[in-house]
mmCIF file of C-alpha atoms in Angstrom:
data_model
loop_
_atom_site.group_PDB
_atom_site.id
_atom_site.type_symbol
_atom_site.label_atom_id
_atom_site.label_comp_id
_atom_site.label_asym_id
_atom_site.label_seq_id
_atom_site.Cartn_x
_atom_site.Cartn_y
_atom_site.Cartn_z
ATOM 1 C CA UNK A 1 -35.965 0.786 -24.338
ATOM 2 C CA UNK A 2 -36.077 0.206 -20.088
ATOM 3 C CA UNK A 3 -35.652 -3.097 -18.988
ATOM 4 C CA UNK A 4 -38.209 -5.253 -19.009
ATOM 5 C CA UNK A 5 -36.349 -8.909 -17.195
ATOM 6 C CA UNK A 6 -33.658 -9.904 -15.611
ATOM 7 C CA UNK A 7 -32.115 -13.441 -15.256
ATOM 8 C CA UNK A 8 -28.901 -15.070 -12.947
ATOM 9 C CA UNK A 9 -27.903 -18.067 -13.773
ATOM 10 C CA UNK A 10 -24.790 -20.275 -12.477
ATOM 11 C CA UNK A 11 -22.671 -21.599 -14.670
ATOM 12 C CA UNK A 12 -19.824 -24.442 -14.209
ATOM 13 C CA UNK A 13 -16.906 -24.945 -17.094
ATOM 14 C CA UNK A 14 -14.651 -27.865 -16.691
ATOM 15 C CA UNK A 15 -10.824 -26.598 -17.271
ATOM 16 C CA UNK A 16 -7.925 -28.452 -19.678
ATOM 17 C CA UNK A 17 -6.276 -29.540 -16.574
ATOM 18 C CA UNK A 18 -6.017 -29.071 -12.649
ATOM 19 C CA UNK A 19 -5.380 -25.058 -11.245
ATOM 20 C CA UNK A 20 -3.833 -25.157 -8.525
ATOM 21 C CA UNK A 21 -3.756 -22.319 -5.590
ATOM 22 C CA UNK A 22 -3.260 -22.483 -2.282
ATOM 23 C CA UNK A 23 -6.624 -22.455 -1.044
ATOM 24 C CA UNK A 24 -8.558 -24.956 -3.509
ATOM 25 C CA UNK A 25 -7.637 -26.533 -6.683
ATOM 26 C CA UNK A 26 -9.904 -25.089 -9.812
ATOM 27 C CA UNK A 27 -11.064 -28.440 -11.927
ATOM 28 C CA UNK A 28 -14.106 -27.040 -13.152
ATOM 29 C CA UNK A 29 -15.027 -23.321 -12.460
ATOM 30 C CA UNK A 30 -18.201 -21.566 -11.221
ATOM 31 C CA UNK A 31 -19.115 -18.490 -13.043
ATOM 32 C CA UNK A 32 -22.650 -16.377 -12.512
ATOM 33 C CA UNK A 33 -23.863 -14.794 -15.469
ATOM 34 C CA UNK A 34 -26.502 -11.441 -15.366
ATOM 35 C CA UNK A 35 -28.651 -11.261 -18.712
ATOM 36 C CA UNK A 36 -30.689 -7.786 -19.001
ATOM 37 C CA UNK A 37 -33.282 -7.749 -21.478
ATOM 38 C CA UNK A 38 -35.002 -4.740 -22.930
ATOM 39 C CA UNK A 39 -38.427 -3.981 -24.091
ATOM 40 C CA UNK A 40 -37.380 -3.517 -27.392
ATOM 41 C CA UNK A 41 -35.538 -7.261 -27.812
ATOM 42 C CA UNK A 42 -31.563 -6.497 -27.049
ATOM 43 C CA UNK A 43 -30.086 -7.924 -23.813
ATOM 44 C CA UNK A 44 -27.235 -6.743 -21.955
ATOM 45 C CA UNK A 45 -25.008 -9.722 -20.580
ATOM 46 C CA UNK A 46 -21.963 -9.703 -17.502
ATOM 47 C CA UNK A 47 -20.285 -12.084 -15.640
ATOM 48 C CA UNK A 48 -18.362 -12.923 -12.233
ATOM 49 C CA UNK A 49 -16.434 -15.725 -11.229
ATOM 50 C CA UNK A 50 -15.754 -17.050 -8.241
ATOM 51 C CA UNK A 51 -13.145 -19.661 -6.451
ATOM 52 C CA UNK A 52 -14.234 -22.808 -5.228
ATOM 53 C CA UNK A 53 -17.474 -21.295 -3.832
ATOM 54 C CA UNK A 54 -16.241 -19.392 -0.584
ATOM 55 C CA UNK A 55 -12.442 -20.396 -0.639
ATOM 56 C CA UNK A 56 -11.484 -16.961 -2.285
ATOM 57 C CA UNK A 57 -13.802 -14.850 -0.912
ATOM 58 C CA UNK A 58 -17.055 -14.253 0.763
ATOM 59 C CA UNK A 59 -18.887 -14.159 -2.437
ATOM 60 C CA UNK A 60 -20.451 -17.652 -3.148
ATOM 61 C CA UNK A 61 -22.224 -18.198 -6.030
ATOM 62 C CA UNK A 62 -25.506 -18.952 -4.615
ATOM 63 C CA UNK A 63 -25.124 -15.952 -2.478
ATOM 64 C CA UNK A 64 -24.767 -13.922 -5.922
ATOM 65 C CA UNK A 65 -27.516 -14.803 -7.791
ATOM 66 C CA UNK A 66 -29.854 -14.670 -4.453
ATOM 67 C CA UNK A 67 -28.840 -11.020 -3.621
ATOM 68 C CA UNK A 68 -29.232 -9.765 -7.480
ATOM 69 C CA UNK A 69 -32.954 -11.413 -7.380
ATOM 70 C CA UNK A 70 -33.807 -10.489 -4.066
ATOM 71 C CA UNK A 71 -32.447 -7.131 -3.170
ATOM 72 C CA UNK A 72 -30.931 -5.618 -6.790
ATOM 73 C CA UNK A 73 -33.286 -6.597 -9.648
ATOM 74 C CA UNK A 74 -36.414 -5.216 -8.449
ATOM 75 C CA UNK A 75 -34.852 -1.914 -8.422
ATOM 76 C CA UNK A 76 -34.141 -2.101 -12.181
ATOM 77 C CA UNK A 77 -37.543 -3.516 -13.782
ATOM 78 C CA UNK A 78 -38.953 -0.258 -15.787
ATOM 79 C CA UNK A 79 -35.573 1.335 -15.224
ATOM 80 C CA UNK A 80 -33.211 3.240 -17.968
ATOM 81 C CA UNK A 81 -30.167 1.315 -18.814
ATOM 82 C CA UNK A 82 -28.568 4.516 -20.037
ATOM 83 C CA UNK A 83 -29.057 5.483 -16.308
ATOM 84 C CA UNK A 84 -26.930 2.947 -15.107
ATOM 85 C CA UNK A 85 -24.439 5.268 -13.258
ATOM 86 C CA UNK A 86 -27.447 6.445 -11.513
ATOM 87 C CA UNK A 87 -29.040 2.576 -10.928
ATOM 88 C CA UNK A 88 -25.993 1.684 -9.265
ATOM 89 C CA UNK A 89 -25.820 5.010 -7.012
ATOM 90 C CA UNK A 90 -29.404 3.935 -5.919
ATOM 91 C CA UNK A 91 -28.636 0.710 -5.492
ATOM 92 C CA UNK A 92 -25.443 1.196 -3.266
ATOM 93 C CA UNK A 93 -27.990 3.290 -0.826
ATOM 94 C CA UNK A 94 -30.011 0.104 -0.401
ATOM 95 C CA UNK A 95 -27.566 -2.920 -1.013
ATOM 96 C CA UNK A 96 -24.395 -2.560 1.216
ATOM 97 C CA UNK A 97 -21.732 -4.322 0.603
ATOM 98 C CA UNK A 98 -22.128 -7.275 -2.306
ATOM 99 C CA UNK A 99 -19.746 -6.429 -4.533
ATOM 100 C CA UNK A 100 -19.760 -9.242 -6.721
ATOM 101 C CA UNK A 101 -23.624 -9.156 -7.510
ATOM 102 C CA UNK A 102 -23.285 -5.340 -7.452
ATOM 103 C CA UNK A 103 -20.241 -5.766 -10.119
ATOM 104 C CA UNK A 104 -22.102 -8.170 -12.137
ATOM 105 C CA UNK A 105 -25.158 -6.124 -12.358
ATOM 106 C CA UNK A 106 -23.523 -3.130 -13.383
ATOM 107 C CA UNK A 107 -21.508 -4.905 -16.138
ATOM 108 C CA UNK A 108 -24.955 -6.264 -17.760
ATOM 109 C CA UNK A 109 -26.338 -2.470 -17.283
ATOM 110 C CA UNK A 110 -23.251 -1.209 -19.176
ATOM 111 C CA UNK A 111 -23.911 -3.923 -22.216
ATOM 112 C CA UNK A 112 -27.020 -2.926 -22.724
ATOM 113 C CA UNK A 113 -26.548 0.822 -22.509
ATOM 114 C CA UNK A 114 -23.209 0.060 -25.388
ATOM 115 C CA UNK A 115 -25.525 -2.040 -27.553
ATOM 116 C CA UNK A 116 -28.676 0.364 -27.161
ATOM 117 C CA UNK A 117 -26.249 2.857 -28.835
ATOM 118 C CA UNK A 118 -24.666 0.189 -31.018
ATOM 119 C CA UNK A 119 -21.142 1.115 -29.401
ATOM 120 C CA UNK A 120 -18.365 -0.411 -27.704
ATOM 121 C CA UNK A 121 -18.617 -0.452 -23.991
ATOM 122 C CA UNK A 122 -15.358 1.271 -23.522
ATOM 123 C CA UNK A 123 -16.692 4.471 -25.053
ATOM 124 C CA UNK A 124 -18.857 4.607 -22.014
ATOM 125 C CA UNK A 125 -16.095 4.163 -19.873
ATOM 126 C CA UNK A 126 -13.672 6.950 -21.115
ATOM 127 C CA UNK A 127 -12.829 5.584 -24.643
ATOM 128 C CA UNK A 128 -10.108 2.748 -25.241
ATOM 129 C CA UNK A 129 -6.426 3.833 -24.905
ATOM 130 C CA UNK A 130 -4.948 0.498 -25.628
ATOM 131 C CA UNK A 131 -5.758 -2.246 -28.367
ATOM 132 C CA UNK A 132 -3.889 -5.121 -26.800
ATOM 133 C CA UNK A 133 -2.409 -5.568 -23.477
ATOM 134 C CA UNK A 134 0.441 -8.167 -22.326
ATOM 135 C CA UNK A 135 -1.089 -11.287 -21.083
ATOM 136 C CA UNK A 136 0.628 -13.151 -18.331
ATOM 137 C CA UNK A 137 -0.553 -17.212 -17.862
ATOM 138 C CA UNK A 138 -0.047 -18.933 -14.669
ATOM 139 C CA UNK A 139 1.548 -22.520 -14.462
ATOM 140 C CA UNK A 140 -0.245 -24.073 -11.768
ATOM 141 C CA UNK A 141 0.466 -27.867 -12.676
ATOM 142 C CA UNK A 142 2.517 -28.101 -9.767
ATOM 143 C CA UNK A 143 5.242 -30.430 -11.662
ATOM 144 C CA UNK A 144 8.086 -28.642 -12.351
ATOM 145 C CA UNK A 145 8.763 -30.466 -15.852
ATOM 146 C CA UNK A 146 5.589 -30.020 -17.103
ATOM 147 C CA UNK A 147 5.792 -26.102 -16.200
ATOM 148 C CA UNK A 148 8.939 -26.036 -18.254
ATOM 149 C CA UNK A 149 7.042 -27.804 -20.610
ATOM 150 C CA UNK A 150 4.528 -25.809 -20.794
ATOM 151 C CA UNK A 151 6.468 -22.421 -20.918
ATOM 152 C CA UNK A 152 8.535 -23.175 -23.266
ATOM 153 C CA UNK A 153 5.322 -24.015 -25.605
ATOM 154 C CA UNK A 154 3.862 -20.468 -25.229
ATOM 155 C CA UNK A 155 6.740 -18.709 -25.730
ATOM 156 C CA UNK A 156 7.192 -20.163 -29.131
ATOM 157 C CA UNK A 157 3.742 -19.900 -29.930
ATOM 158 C CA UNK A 158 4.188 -16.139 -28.860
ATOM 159 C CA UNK A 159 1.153 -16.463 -26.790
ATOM 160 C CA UNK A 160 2.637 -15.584 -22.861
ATOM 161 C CA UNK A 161 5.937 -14.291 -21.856
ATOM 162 C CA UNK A 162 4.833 -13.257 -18.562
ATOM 163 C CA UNK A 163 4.363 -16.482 -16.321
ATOM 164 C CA UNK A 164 3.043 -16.362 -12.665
ATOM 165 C CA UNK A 165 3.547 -19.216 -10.457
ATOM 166 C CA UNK A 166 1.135 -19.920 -7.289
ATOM 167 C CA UNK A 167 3.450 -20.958 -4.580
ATOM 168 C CA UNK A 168 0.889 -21.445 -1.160
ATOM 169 C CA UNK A 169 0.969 -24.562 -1.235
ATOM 170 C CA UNK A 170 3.553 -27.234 0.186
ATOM 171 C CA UNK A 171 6.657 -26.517 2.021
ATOM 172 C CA UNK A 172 7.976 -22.825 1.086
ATOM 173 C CA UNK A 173 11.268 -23.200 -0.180
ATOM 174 C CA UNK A 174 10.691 -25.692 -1.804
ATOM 175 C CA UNK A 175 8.363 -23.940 -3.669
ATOM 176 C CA UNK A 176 10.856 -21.490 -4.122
ATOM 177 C CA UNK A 177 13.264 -23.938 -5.645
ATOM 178 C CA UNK A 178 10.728 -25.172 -7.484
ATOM 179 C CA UNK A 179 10.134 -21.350 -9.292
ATOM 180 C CA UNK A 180 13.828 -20.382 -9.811
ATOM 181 C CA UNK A 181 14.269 -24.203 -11.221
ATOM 182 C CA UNK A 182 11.700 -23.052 -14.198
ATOM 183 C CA UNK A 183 12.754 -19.491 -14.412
ATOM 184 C CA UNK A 184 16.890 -21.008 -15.099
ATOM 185 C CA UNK A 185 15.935 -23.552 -17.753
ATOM 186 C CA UNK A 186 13.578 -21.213 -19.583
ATOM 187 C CA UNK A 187 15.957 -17.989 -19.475
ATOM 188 C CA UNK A 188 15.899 -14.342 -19.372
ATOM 189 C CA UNK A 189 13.357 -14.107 -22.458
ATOM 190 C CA UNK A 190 10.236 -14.197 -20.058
ATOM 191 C CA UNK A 191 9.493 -13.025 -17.289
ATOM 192 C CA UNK A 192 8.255 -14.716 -13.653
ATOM 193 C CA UNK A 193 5.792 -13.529 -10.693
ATOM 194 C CA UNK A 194 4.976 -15.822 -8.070
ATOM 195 C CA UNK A 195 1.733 -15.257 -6.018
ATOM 196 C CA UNK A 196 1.504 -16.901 -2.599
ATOM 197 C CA UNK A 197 -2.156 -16.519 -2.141
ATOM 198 C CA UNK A 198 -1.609 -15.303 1.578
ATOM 199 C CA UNK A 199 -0.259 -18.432 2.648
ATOM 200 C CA UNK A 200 3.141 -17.339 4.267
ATOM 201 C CA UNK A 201 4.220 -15.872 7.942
ATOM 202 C CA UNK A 202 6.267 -12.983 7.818
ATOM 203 C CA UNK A 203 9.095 -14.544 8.898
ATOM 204 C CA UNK A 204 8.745 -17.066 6.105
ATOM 205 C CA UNK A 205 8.086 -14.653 3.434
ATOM 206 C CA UNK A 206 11.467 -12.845 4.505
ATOM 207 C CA UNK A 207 13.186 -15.728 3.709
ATOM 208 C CA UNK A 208 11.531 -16.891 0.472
ATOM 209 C CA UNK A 209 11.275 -12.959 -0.668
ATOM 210 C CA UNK A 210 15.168 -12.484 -0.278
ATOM 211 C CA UNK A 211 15.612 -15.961 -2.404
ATOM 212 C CA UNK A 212 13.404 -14.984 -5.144
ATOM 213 C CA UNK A 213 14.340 -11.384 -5.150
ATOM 214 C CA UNK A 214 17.840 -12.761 -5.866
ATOM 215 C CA UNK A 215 16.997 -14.907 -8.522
ATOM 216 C CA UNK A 216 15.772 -12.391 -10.439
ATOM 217 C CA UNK A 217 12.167 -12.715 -9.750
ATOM 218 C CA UNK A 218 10.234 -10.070 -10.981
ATOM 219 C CA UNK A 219 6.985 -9.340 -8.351
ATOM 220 C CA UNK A 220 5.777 -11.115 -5.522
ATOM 221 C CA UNK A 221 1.937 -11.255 -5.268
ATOM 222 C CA UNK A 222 -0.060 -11.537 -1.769
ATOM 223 C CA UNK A 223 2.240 -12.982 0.414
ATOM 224 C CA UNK A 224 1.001 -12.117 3.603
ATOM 225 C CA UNK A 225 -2.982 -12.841 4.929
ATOM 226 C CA UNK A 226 -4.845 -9.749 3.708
ATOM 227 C CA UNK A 227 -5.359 -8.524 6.931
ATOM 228 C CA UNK A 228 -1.816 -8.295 8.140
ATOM 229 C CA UNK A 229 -1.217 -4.320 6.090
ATOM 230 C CA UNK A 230 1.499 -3.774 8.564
ATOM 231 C CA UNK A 231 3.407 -7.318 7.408
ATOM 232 C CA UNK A 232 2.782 -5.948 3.690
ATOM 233 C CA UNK A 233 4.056 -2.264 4.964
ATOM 234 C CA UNK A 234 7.369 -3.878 6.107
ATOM 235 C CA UNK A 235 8.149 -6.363 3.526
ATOM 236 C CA UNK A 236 7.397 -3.145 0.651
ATOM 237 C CA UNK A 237 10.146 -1.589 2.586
ATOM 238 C CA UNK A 238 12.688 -4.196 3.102
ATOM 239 C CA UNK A 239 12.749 -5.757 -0.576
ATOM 240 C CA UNK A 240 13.314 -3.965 -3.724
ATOM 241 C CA UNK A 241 11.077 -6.572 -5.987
ATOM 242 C CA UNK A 242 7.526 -5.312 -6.474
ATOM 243 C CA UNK A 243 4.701 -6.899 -3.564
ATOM 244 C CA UNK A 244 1.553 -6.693 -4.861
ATOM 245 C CA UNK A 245 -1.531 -6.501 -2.630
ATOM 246 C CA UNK A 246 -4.643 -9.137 -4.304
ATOM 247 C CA UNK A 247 -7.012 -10.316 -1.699
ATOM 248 C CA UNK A 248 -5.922 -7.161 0.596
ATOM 249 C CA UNK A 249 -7.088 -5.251 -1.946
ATOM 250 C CA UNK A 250 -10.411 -4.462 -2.462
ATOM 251 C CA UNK A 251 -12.736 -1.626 -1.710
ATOM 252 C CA UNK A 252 -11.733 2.334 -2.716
ATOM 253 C CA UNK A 253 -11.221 2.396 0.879
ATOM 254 C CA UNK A 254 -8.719 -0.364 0.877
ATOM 255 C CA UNK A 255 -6.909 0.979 -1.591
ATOM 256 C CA UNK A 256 -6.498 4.189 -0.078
ATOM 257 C CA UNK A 257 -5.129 2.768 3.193
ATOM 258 C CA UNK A 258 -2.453 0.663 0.971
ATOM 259 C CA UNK A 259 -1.190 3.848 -0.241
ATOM 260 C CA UNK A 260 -1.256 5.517 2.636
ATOM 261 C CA UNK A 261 0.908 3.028 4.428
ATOM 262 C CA UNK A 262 2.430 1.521 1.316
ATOM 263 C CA UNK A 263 1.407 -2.156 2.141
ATOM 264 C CA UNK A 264 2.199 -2.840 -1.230
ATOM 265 C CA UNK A 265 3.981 -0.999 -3.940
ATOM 266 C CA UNK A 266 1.729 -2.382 -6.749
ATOM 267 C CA UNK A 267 -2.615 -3.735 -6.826
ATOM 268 C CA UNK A 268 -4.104 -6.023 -8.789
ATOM 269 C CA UNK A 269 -7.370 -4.662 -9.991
ATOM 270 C CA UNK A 270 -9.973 -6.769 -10.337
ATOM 271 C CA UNK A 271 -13.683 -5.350 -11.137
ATOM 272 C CA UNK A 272 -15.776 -7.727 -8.869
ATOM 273 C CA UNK A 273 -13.834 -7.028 -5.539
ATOM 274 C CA UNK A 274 -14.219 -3.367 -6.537
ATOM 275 C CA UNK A 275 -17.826 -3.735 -6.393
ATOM 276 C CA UNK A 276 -17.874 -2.699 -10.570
ATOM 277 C CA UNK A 277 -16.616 -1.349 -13.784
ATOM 278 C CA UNK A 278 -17.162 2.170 -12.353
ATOM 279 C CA UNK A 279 -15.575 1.546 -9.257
ATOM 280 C CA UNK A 280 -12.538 -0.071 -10.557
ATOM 281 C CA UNK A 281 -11.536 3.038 -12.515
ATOM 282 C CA UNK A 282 -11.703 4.759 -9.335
ATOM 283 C CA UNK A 283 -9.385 2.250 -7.564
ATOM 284 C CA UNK A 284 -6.705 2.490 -10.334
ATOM 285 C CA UNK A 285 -6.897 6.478 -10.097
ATOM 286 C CA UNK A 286 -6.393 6.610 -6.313
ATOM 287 C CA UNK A 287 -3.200 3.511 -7.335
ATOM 288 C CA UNK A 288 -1.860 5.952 -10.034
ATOM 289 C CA UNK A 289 -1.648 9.551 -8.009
ATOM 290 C CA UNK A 290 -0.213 7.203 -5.159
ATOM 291 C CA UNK A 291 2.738 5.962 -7.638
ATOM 292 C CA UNK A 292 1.627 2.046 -7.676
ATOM 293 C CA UNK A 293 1.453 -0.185 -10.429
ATOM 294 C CA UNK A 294 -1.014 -1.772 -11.627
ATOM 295 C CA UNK A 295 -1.939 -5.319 -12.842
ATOM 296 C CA UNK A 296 -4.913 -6.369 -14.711
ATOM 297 C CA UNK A 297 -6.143 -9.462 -12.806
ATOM 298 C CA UNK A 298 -8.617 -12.238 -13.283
ATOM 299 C CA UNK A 299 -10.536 -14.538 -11.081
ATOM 300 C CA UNK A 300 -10.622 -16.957 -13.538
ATOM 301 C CA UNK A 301 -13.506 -16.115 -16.061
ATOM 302 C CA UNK A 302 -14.788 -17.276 -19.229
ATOM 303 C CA UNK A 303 -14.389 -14.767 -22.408
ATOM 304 C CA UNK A 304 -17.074 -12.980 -21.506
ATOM 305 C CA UNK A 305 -16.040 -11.779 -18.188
ATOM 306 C CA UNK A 306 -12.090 -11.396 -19.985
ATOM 307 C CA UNK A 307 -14.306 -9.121 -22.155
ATOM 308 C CA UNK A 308 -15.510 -6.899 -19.291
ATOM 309 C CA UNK A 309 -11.613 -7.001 -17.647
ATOM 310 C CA UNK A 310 -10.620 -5.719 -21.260
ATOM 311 C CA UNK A 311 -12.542 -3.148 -21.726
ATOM 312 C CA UNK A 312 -12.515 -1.304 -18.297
ATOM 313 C CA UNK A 313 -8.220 -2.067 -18.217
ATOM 314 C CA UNK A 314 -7.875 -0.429 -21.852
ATOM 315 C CA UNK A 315 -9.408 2.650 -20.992
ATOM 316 C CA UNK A 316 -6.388 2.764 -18.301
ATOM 317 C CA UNK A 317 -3.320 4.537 -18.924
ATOM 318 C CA UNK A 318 -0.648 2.671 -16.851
ATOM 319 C CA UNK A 319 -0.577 -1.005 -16.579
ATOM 320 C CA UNK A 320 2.384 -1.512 -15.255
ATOM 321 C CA UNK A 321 2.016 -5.260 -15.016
ATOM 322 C CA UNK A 322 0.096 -6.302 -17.935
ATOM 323 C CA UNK A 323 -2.967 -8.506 -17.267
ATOM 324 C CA UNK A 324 -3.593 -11.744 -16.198
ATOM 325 C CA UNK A 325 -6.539 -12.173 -18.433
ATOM 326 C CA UNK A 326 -5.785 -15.704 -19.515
ATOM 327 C CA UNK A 327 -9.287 -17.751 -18.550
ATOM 328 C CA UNK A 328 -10.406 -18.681 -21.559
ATOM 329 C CA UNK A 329 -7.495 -20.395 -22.358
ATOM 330 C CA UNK A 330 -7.750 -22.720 -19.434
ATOM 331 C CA UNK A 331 -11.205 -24.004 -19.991
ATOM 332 C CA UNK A 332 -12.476 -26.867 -22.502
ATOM 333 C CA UNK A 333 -15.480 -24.631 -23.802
ATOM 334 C CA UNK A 334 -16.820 -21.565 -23.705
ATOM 335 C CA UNK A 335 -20.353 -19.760 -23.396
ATOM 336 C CA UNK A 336 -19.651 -17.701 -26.320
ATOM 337 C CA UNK A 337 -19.887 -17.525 -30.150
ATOM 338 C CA UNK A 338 -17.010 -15.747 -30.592
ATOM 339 C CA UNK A 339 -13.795 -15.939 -28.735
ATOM 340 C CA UNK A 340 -10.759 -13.926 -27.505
ATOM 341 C CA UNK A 341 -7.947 -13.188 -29.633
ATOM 342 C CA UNK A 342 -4.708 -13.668 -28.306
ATOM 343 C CA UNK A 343 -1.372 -13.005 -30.320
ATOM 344 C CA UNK A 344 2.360 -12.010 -29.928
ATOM 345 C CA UNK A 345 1.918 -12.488 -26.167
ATOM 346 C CA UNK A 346 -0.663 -10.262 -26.037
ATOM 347 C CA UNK A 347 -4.809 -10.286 -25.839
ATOM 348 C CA UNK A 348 -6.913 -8.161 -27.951
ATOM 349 C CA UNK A 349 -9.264 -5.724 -26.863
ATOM 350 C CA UNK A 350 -12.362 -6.986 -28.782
ATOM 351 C CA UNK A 351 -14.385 -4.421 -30.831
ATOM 352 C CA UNK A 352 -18.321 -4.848 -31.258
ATOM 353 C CA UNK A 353 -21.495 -3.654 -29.387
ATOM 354 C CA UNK A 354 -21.754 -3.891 -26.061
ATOM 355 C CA UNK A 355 -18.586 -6.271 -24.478
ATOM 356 C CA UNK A 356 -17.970 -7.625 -28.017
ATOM 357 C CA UNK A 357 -18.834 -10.776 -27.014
ATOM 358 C CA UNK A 358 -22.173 -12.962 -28.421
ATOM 359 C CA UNK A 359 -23.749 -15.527 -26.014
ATOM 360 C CA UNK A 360 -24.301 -18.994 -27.239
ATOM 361 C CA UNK A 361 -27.858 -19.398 -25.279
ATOM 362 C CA UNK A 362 -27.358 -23.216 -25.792
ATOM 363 C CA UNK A 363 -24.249 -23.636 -24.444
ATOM 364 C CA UNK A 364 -24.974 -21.576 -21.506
ATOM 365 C CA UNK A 365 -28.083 -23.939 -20.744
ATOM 366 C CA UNK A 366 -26.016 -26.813 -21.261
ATOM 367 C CA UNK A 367 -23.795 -25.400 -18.499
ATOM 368 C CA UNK A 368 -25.781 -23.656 -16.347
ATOM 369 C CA UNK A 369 -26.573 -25.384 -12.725
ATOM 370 C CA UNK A 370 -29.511 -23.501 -12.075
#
């Protein structure tokens, strides 16, 4: 059963409303999907997102998909799938850098090798430790309101207590009004992050950070540019609130230098900035023997990648932080079948072959740019 094709296509979803971050405002979202195929009829599917193209990251879609077909797939044709620990060591030694494609090749390996042996992918990651996990959702409306609003809602339909707000944009402190506004009207029974997408100065986030901190925010995500690890270093030692590193955060090697200094007392994994599925169980394990949390979070994908995020982040001990693994909810349709379960504020490891997750081929056409 080696592989016998390999297809990338790009896919856009249109969302239930405007996302707003500080660097681009999500009304539909890009996602690149990886379909595997065997010789003997079963295909192995994976997916990465990205945000508004390059505005994220240096990942662009079109970049994705031309790297997998280019430089990765012709490495794989005739190939093992059960090998795919091996495929990607090979494949590293050719391809550097490209973590995205890299990520979304392995995750379409590791389908294929789960369904091959008609298991879930987490048993080839470890075996699952968790069933659900805590979900946060962020309110990105920008109306303060309609985030009440909106808050309030979940919380009695016990699907999020854990609310982040994105903060980059606008004047700072009157962001910061704007967060401890929602977090006094909806009360102690949830709890609120902010992430500032790297959009503050230092001396800015000392200000805002001592505000929040006080109003009983609970973790402050990114508020530096990634680059500044210093900034990070100093505002993890002035403030007792949790700062997360995000877009600071990527390779092993990044990690290892957060710890080291402690630019950041907590990470938020994600599996295509690690460069894989594989790789982002390394990351966590060099987090956890440093002593920093961890958060499960999402770059926005459909429920196939939330699939892949749920299956790598349930084989792992400590998450601190819960996930952020709320993308499906945010967009008007989805490239699946089946869908993710979400209930009494958590989301649901799903069980199956493979990811769990069955792709609706017509759908995906209907979607798919190219």
């Amino acid at each position: 059963m080696n592989i016998h094709s390999i297809y990338i296509h790009i896919v856009e979803l249109p969302t239930i409303r405007p996302h707003k971050l500080s660097m681009h405002t999500i009304t539909k979202q890009t996602i690149v999907v990886a379909q595997i195929n065997d010789t003997e009829g079963l295909t192995g599917w994976s997916e990465v997102a990205t945000i508004g193209g390059a505005s994220y990251g240096e990942a662009t879609p079109e970049a994705i998909k031309v790297n997998c077909e280019t430089y990765i797939t012709p490495h794989l044709i005739g190939k093992n799938p059960q090998q795919f620990n091996l495929l990607m060591y090979e494949i590293s030694k050719t391809v550097s850098g490209n973590y995205f494609a890299r990520a979304l090749i392995e995750g379409a390996l590791i389908d294929l090798a789960a369904k091959q042996r008609n298991i879930p992918a987490y048993d080839l990651l470890g075996g699952k430790i968790h069933d659900s996990l805590p979900v946060a959702w962020t309110l990105a409306s920008g109306d303060t309101g309609k985030d009440i609003e909106e808050a309030k809602e979940l919380l009695q339909q016990k699907k999020h207590r854990i609310f982040k707000l994105k903060i980059g944009v606008g004047d700072a402190m009157e962001n910061v009004e704007h967060v401890l506004k929602i977090k006094k009207e909806v009360g102690d029974v949830a709890r609120f992050t902010v992430d500032v997408n790297q959009a503050w100065d230092e001396t800015t986030a000392n200000y805002a950070i001592a505000r929040l901190q006080d109003g009983g925010v609970s973790m402050i995500e990114q508020p530096l540019p990634k680059w500044n690890f210093e900034g990070m270093s100093r505002l993890t030692e002035r403030f007792s609130v949790p700062i997360m590193a995000d877009e600071g955060a990527n390779s092993i090697h990044e990690i290892f230098q957060i710890a080291k200094h402690r630019s950041g007392n907590s990470i938020a994994l994600k599996i295509c900035k690690a460069g894989g599925l594989q790789a982002t169980k390394t990351v966590a394990g060099i987090a956890e023997a440093a002593g920093l949390g961890l958060y499960g979070g999402t770059m926005i994908e459909s429920s196939l990648g939330t699939a892949i995020g749920l299956h790598v982040y349930s084989t792992i001990p400590h998450m601190e932080f819960g996930t952020e693994l709320f993308g499906p909810l945010l967009f008007k349709d989805t490239i699946t079948a089946n869908n993710i379960e979400y209930n009494n504020f958590d989301v649901v490891i799903p069980g199956g072959p493979g990811f769990g997750m069955i792709i609706d081929e017509e759908k995906l056409n209907h979607y798919k740019r190219f």
